[in-house]
Coordinates of N, CA and C in Angstrom, one line a residue:
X1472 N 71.2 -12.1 57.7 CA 72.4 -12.7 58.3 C 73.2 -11.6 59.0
X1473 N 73.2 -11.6 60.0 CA 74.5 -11.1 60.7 C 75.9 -10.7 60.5
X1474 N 76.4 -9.6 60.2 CA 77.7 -8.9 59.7 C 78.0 -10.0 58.3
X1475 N 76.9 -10.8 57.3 CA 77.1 -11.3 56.6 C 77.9 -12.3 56.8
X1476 N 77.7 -12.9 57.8 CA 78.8 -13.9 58.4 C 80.2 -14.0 58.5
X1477 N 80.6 -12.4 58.7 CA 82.0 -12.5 59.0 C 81.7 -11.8 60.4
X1478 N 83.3 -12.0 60.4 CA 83.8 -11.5 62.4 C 83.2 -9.3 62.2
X1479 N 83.1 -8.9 63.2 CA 82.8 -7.4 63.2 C 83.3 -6.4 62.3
X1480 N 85.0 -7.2 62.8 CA 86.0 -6.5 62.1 C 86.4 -7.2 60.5
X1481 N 86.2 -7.7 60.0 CA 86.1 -8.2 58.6 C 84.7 -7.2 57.9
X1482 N 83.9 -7.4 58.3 CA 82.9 -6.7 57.9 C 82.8 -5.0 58.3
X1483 N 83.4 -4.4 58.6 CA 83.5 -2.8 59.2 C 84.7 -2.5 58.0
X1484 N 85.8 -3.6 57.8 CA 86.9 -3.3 56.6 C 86.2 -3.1 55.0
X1485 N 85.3 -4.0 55.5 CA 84.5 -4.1 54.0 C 83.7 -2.8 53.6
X1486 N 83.0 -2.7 54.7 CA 82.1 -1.5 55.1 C 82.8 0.0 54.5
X1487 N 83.7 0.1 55.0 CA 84.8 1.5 55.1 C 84.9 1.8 53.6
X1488 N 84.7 0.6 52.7 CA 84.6 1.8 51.4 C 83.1 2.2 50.4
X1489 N 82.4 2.2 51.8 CA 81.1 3.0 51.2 C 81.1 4.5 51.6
X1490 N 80.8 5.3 51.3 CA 81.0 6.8 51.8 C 80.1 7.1 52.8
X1491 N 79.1 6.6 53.2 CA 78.4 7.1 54.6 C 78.7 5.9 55.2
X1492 N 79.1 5.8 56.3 CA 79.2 4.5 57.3 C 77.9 5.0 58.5
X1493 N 77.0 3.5 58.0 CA 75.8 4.0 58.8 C 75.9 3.3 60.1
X1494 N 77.1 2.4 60.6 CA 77.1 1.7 62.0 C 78.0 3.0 62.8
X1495 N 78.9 3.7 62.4 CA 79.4 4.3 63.7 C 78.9 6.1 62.7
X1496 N 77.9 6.4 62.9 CA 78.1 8.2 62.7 C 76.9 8.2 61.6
X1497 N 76.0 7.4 61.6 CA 74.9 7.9 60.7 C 74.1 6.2 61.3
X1498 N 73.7 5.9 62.1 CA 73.2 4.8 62.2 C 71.9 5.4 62.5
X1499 N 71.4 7.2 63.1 CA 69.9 7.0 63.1 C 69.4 7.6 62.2
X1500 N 70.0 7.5 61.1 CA 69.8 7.7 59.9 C 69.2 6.1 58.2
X1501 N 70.1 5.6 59.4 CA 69.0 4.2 58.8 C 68.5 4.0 59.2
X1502 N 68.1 3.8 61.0 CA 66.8 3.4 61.6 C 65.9 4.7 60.8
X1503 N 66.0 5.7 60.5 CA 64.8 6.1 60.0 C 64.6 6.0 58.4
X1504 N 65.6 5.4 57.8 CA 65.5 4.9 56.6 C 64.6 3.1 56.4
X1505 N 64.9 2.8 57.5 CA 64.3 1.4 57.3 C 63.2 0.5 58.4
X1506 N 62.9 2.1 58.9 CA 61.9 1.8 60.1 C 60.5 1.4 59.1
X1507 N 59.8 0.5 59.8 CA 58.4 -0.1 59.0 C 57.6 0.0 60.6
X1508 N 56.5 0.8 60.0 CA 55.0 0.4 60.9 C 55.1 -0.9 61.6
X1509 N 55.4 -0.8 63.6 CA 55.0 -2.2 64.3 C 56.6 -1.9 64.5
X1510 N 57.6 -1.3 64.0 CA 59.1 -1.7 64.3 C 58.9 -0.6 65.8
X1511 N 60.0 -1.2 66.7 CA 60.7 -0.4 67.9 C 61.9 0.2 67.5
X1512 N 61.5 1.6 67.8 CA 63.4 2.0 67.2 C 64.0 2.5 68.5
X1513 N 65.0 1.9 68.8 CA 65.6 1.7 69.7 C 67.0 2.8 69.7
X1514 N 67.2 3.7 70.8 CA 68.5 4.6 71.1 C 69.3 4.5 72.3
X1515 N 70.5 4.7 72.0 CA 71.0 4.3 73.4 C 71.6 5.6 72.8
X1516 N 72.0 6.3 74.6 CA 73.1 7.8 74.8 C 73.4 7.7 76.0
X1517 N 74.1 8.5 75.9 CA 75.3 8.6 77.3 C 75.5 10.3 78.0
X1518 N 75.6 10.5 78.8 CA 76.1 11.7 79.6 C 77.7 11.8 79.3
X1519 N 78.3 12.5 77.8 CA 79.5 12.5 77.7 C 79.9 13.8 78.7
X1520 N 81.0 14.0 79.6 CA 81.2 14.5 80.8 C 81.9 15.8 79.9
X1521 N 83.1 15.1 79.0 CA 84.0 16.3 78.2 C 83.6 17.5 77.4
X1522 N 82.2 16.8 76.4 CA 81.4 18.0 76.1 C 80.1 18.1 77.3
X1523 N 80.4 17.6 78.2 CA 79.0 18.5 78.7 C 77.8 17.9 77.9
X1524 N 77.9 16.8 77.5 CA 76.1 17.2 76.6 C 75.6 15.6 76.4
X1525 N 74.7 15.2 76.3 CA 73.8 13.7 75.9 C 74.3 14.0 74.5
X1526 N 74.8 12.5 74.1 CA 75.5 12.1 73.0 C 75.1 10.5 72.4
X1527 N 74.7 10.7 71.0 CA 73.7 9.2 70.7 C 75.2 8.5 70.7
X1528 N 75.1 7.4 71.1 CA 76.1 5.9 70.8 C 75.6 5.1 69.9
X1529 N 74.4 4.3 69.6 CA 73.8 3.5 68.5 C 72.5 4.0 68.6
X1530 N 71.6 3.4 67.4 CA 70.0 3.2 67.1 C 70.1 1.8 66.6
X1531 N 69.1 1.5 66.1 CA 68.5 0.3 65.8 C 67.2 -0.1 65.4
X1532 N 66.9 -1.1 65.2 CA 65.2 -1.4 65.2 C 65.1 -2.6 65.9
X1533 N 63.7 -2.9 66.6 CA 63.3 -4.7 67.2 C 62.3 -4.6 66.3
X1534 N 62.1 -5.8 65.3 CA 61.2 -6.3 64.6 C 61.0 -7.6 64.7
X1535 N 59.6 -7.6 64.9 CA 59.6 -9.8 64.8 C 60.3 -9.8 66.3
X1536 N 60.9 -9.2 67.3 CA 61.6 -10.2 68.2 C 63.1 -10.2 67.8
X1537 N 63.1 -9.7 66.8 CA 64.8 -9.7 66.0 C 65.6 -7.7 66.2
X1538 N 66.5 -8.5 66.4 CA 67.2 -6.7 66.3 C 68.1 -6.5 64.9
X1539 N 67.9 -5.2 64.7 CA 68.1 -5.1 63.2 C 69.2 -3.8 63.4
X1540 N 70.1 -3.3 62.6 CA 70.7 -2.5 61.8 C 71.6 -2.8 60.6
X1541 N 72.7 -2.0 60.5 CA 72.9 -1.5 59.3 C 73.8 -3.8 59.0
X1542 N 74.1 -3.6 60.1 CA 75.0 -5.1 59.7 C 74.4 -6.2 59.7
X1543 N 72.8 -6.3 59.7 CA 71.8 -7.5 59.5 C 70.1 -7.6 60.4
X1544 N 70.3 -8.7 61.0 CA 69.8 -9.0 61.9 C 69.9 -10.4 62.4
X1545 N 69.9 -9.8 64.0 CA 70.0 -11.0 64.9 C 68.9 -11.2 66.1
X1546 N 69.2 -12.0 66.8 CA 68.3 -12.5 68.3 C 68.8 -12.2 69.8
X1547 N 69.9 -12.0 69.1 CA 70.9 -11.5 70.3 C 71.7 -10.2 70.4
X1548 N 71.3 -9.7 71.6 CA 71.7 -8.2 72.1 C 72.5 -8.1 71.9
X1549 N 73.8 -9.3 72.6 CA 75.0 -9.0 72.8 C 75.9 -8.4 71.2
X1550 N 74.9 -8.8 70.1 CA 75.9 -9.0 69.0 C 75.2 -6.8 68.6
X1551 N 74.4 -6.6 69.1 CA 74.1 -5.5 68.6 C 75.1 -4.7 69.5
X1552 N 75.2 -4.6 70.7 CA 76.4 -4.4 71.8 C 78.0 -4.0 71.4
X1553 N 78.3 -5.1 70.3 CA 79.3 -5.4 70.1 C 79.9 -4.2 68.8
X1554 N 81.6 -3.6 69.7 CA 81.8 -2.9 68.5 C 81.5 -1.1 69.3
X1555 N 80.6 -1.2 70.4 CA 80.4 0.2 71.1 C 80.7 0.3 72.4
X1556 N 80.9 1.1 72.7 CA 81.0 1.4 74.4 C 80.1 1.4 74.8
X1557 N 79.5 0.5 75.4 CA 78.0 0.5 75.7 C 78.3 -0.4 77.5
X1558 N 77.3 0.6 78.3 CA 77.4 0.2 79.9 C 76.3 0.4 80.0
X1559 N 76.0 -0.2 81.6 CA 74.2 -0.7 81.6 C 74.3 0.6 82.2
X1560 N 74.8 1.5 82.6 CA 73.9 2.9 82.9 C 73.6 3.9 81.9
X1561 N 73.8 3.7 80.3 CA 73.7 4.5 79.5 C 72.0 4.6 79.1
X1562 N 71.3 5.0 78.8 CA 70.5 5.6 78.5 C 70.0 4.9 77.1
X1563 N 68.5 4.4 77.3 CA 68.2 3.4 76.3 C 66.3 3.7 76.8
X1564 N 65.9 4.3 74.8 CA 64.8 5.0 74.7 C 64.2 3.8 73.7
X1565 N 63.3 3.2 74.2 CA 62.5 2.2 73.2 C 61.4 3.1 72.7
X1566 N 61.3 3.6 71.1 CA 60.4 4.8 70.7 C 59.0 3.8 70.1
X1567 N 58.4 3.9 70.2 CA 56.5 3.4 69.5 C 56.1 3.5 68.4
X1568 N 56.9 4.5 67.7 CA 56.6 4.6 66.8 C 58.0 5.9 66.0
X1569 N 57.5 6.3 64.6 CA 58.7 6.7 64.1 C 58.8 8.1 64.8
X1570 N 57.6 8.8 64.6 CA 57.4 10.0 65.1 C 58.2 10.2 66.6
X1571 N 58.0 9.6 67.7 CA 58.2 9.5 69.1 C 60.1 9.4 68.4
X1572 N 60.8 8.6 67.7 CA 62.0 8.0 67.3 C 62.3 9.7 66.9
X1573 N 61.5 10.4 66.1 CA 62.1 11.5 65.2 C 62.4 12.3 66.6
X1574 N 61.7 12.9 67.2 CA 61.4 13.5 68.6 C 62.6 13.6 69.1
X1575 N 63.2 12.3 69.9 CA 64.1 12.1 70.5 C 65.2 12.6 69.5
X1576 N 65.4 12.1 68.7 CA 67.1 12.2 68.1 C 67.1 14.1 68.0
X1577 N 66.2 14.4 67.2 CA 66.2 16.2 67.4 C 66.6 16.2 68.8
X1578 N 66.1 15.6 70.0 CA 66.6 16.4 71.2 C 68.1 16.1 71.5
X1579 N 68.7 14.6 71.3 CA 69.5 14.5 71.5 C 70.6 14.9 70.7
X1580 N 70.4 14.8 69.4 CA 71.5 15.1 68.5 C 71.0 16.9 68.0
X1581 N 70.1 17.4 68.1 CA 69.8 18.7 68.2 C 70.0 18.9 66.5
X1582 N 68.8 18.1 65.6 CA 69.1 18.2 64.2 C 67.8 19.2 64.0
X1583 N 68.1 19.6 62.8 CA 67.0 20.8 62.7 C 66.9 20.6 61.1
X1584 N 67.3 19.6 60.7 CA 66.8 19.4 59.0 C 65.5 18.9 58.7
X1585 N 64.9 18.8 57.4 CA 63.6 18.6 57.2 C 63.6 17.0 57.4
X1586 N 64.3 16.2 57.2 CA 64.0 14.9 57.6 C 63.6 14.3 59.0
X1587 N 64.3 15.4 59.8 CA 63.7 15.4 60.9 C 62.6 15.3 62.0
X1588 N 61.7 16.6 60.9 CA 60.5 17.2 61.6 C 59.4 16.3 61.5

């Protein structure tokens, strides 16, 4: 179910007292916690202009035809959308597999920890 069936913001208040918040600042950290063989992990980034540099905005998974993160799963984009600044010229990497997923985020996020490699 979906943000547990409350509005975005009912569920993000709820959220805020767990100590990692995996929707805004660690979300490709659960796509790679809860990626399964056959899933799409899905990244979207942006050309932030102020630093100068490609910057992740969300991850995700498509499973089954369903889109998945930290707040459920649904059928609809719009609700994965919701909650980010997200515009159709941002930058959106559908990865094959986890390996191809690990790849990207090192490039983008430039992580260099063992979970990574």
């Amino acid at each position: 179910m979906w943000c547990d069936g409350l509005d975005l913001e009912e569920w993000e208040e709820i959220q805020e007292k767990d100590k990692i918040n995996y929707l805004h600042g660690h979300c490709d950290e659960w796509v790679l916690e809860n990626y399964q063989n056959g899933d799409t992990a899905v990244i979207w980034n942006e050309w932030n202009e102020e630093l100068n540099k490609v910057c992740l905005i969300h991850c995700y998974i498509i499973r089954n035809g369903k889109y998945l993160d930290v707040r459920g799963e649904t059928e609809n984009i719009e609700d994965v959308k919701e909650g980010f600044d997200y515009w159709n010229d941002n930058a959106t990497y559908y990865c094959k597999n986890i390996e191809e997923y690990k790849m990207m985020i090192r490039k983008i996020c430039r992580y260099r920890s063992k979970k990574w490699k």
